[in-house]
Amino acid sequence: MKATVLVRPKQGILDPQGEAVETALEHLGFAVSAARVGKLVDLELDADDPEQARAQVEKMCEQLLANPLMESFEVEIHG
Amino acid sequence: MKATVLVRPKQGILDPQGEAVETALEHLGFAVSAARVGKLVDLELDADDPEQARAQVEKMCEQLLANPLMESFEVEIHG
């Protein structure tokens, strides 16, 4: 079973990488009013049941993949 | 208009960060057979039309957000 985790800086948390991307895009002439940079993790899991897989991946996020003080996460399970 | 860009290392490209995540998850006792790490960029755009927004974001990916030799990208436009 495959899963994708999207990890984003929480609202109000400074995101210097996002600010750098926004500035660079503006310098290239793009009309961008905000940019925030996060990370994504694609996982292959040994799990049969989507609900069980989701529970496992949420635990992974809490223990390793996301910093709960500064980041929010979203889990997508792909069949 | 909002957009999310997902940037992933292409198949066959080494991904040391993904390997580190996989090893760490295994050490924590999770049943993971592969992990790949990419990045995501959330953008706010000054564009009215979804198709125009998508074309703009694809140009941003080609010029700045993704390295076409090593990374693939996916663009999601949110109303």
mmCIF file of C-alpha atoms in Angstrom:
data_model
loop_
_atom_site.group_PDB
_atom_site.id
_atom_site.type_symbol
_atom_site.label_atom_id
_atom_site.label_comp_id
_atom_site.label_asym_id
_atom_site.label_seq_id
_atom_site.Cartn_x
_atom_site.Cartn_y
_atom_site.Cartn_z
ATOM 1 C CA MET A 1 0.000 0.000 0.000
ATOM 2 C CA LYS A 2 1.290 3.496 -0.838
ATOM 3 C CA ALA A 3 0.943 6.696 1.131
ATOM 4 C CA THR A 4 1.946 10.310 0.670
ATOM 5 C CA VAL A 5 2.558 12.632 3.602
ATOM 6 C CA LEU A 6 2.421 16.399 3.087
ATOM 7 C CA VAL A 7 4.190 18.410 5.796
ATOM 8 C CA ARG A 8 3.723 22.175 5.920
ATOM 9 C CA PRO A 9 4.960 24.949 8.218
ATOM 10 C CA LYS A 10 2.058 26.015 10.458
ATOM 11 C CA GLN A 11 0.449 29.419 10.014
ATOM 12 C CA GLY A 12 2.435 32.046 11.885
ATOM 13 C CA ILE A 13 5.671 30.045 11.722
ATOM 14 C CA LEU A 14 8.417 31.853 9.818
ATOM 15 C CA ASP A 15 9.307 30.178 6.542
ATOM 16 C CA PRO A 16 12.536 31.696 5.185
ATOM 17 C CA GLN A 17 12.693 29.173 2.351
ATOM 18 C CA GLY A 18 9.203 30.184 1.235
ATOM 19 C CA GLU A 19 10.160 33.865 1.409
ATOM 20 C CA ALA A 20 13.223 33.200 -0.730
ATOM 21 C CA VAL A 21 11.091 31.344 -3.290
ATOM 22 C CA GLU A 22 8.543 34.179 -3.367
ATOM 23 C CA THR A 23 11.270 36.800 -3.915
ATOM 24 C CA ALA A 24 12.957 34.734 -6.615
ATOM 25 C CA LEU A 25 9.652 34.180 -8.453
ATOM 26 C CA GLU A 26 8.878 37.911 -8.317
ATOM 27 C CA HIS A 27 12.325 38.689 -9.727
ATOM 28 C CA LEU A 28 11.594 36.299 -12.583
ATOM 29 C CA GLY A 29 8.438 38.311 -13.322
ATOM 30 C CA PHE A 30 5.778 36.003 -11.885
ATOM 31 C CA ALA A 31 2.724 37.469 -10.127
ATOM 32 C CA VAL A 32 2.959 35.624 -6.809
ATOM 33 C CA SER A 33 1.655 37.034 -3.546
ATOM 34 C CA ALA A 34 2.779 34.248 -1.188
ATOM 35 C CA ALA A 35 4.869 31.077 -1.172
ATOM 36 C CA ARG A 36 5.341 28.505 1.605
ATOM 37 C CA VAL A 37 7.655 25.517 1.319
ATOM 38 C CA GLY A 38 7.058 22.169 2.972
ATOM 39 C CA LYS A 39 8.086 18.607 2.321
ATOM 40 C CA LEU A 40 6.449 15.465 1.052
ATOM 41 C CA VAL A 41 7.249 11.854 1.836
ATOM 42 C CA ASP A 42 6.122 8.979 -0.396
ATOM 43 C CA LEU A 43 5.962 5.689 1.507
ATOM 44 C CA GLU A 44 5.439 2.039 0.618
ATOM 45 C CA LEU A 45 3.874 0.190 3.517
ATOM 46 C CA ASP A 46 3.354 -3.429 4.460
ATOM 47 C CA ALA A 47 -0.328 -2.997 5.320
ATOM 48 C CA ASP A 48 -3.481 -4.476 3.809
ATOM 49 C CA ASP A 49 -6.157 -2.208 5.159
ATOM 50 C CA PRO A 50 -6.346 1.518 4.256
ATOM 51 C CA GLU A 51 -7.553 2.517 7.722
ATOM 52 C CA GLN A 52 -4.739 0.570 9.389
ATOM 53 C CA ALA A 53 -2.261 2.141 6.948
ATOM 54 C CA ARG A 54 -3.546 5.647 7.765
ATOM 55 C CA ALA A 55 -3.209 5.018 11.496
ATOM 56 C CA GLN A 56 0.379 3.776 11.011
ATOM 57 C CA VAL A 57 1.347 6.790 8.899
ATOM 58 C CA GLU A 58 -0.185 9.223 11.396
ATOM 59 C CA LYS A 59 1.999 7.635 14.090
ATOM 60 C CA MET A 60 5.055 8.009 11.826
ATOM 61 C CA CYS A 61 4.244 11.699 11.427
ATOM 62 C CA GLU A 62 3.904 12.224 15.158
ATOM 63 C CA GLN A 63 7.119 10.341 15.943
ATOM 64 C CA LEU A 64 9.413 11.317 13.089
ATOM 65 C CA LEU A 65 8.131 12.978 9.937
ATOM 66 C CA ALA A 66 6.653 16.193 11.303
ATOM 67 C CA ASN A 67 7.568 18.514 14.147
ATOM 68 C CA PRO A 68 4.186 19.034 15.843
ATOM 69 C CA LEU A 69 5.216 22.411 17.269
ATOM 70 C CA MET A 70 5.962 23.939 13.889
ATOM 71 C CA GLU A 71 4.438 21.735 11.218
ATOM 72 C CA SER A 72 1.054 20.338 10.246
ATOM 73 C CA PHE A 73 0.693 17.155 8.242
ATOM 74 C CA GLU A 74 -1.795 15.579 5.852
ATOM 75 C CA VAL A 75 -1.879 11.862 4.976
ATOM 76 C CA GLU A 76 -3.078 10.477 1.624
ATOM 77 C CA ILE A 77 -3.484 6.710 1.229
ATOM 78 C CA HIS A 78 -3.315 5.357 -2.342
ATOM 79 C CA GLY A 79 -5.008 1.991 -2.788
ATOM 80 C CA MET B 1 -5.975 31.632 -6.791
ATOM 81 C CA LYS B 2 -3.989 29.002 -4.886
ATOM 82 C CA ALA B 3 -1.722 26.297 -6.220
ATOM 83 C CA THR B 4 0.327 23.458 -4.744
ATOM 84 C CA VAL B 5 3.417 22.104 -6.453
ATOM 85 C CA LEU B 6 4.696 18.635 -5.558
ATOM 86 C CA VAL B 7 8.345 18.033 -6.469
ATOM 87 C CA ARG B 8 9.752 14.504 -6.286
ATOM 88 C CA PRO B 9 13.132 12.936 -7.056
ATOM 89 C CA LYS B 10 12.823 11.037 -10.362
ATOM 90 C CA GLN B 11 12.959 7.250 -10.412
ATOM 91 C CA GLY B 12 16.568 6.075 -10.452
ATOM 92 C CA ILE B 13 17.852 9.249 -8.776
ATOM 93 C CA LEU B 14 19.504 8.579 -5.427
ATOM 94 C CA ASP B 15 17.557 9.986 -2.496
ATOM 95 C CA PRO B 16 19.716 9.873 0.642
ATOM 96 C CA GLN B 17 17.118 11.751 2.683
ATOM 97 C CA GLY B 18 14.498 9.145 1.763
ATOM 98 C CA GLU B 19 16.886 6.341 2.695
ATOM 99 C CA ALA B 20 17.532 7.975 6.071
ATOM 100 C CA VAL B 21 13.786 8.296 6.680
ATOM 101 C CA GLU B 22 13.214 4.652 5.733
ATOM 102 C CA THR B 23 15.972 3.452 8.083
ATOM 103 C CA ALA B 24 14.715 5.630 10.930
ATOM 104 C CA LEU B 25 11.133 4.402 10.497
ATOM 105 C CA GLU B 26 12.319 0.769 10.494
ATOM 106 C CA HIS B 27 14.280 1.399 13.686
ATOM 107 C CA LEU B 28 11.099 2.781 15.254
ATOM 108 C CA GLY B 29 9.368 -0.508 14.367
ATOM 109 C CA PHE B 30 7.298 0.577 11.362
ATOM 110 C CA ALA B 31 6.797 -1.820 8.444
ATOM 111 C CA VAL B 32 8.011 0.418 5.589
ATOM 112 C CA SER B 33 9.550 -0.941 2.406
ATOM 113 C CA ALA B 34 10.427 2.376 0.714
ATOM 114 C CA ALA B 35 10.504 6.096 1.411
ATOM 115 C CA ARG B 36 11.249 8.989 -0.948
ATOM 116 C CA VAL B 37 11.399 12.608 0.154
ATOM 117 C CA GLY B 38 10.427 15.553 -2.024
ATOM 118 C CA LYS B 39 9.200 19.069 -1.429
ATOM 119 C CA LEU B 40 5.969 20.939 -1.775
ATOM 120 C CA VAL B 41 5.367 24.605 -2.500
ATOM 121 C CA ASP B 42 2.054 26.333 -1.734
ATOM 122 C CA LEU B 43 1.556 29.451 -3.855
ATOM 123 C CA GLU B 44 -0.920 32.323 -3.960
ATOM 124 C CA LEU B 45 -1.195 33.685 -7.473
ATOM 125 C CA ASP B 46 -2.642 36.793 -9.056
ATOM 126 C CA ALA B 47 -4.541 34.905 -11.772
ATOM 127 C CA ASP B 48 -8.253 34.607 -12.527
ATOM 128 C CA ASP B 49 -8.354 31.606 -14.806
ATOM 129 C CA PRO B 50 -7.351 28.107 -13.621
ATOM 130 C CA GLU B 51 -5.801 27.192 -16.969
ATOM 131 C CA GLN B 52 -3.761 30.390 -17.042
ATOM 132 C CA ALA B 53 -2.704 29.738 -13.429
ATOM 133 C CA ARG B 54 -1.602 26.203 -14.285
ATOM 134 C CA ALA B 55 0.465 27.439 -17.243
ATOM 135 C CA GLN B 56 2.151 30.045 -15.005
ATOM 136 C CA VAL B 57 2.972 27.512 -12.302
ATOM 137 C CA GLU B 58 4.379 25.047 -14.845
ATOM 138 C CA LYS B 59 6.723 27.810 -16.048
ATOM 139 C CA MET B 60 7.754 28.485 -12.425
ATOM 140 C CA CYS B 61 8.578 24.804 -12.012
ATOM 141 C CA GLU B 62 10.679 24.739 -15.171
ATOM 142 C CA GLN B 63 12.537 27.934 -14.279
ATOM 143 C CA LEU B 64 12.959 27.671 -10.519
ATOM 144 C CA LEU B 65 11.032 25.176 -8.427
ATOM 145 C CA ALA B 66 12.196 21.870 -9.907
ATOM 146 C CA ASN B 67 15.456 20.636 -11.376
ATOM 147 C CA PRO B 68 14.262 18.929 -14.582
ATOM 148 C CA LEU B 69 17.280 16.605 -14.668
ATOM 149 C CA MET B 70 16.572 15.101 -11.272
ATOM 150 C CA GLU B 71 13.022 15.987 -10.273
ATOM 151 C CA SER B 72 9.496 15.581 -11.579
ATOM 152 C CA PHE B 73 6.718 17.954 -10.620
ATOM 153 C CA GLU B 74 2.947 17.890 -10.308
ATOM 154 C CA VAL B 75 0.744 21.025 -10.177
ATOM 155 C CA GLU B 76 -2.591 21.225 -8.325
ATOM 156 C CA ILE B 77 -4.756 24.322 -8.769
ATOM 157 C CA HIS B 78 -7.258 25.064 -5.967
ATOM 158 C CA GLY B 79 -10.201 27.255 -7.017
#
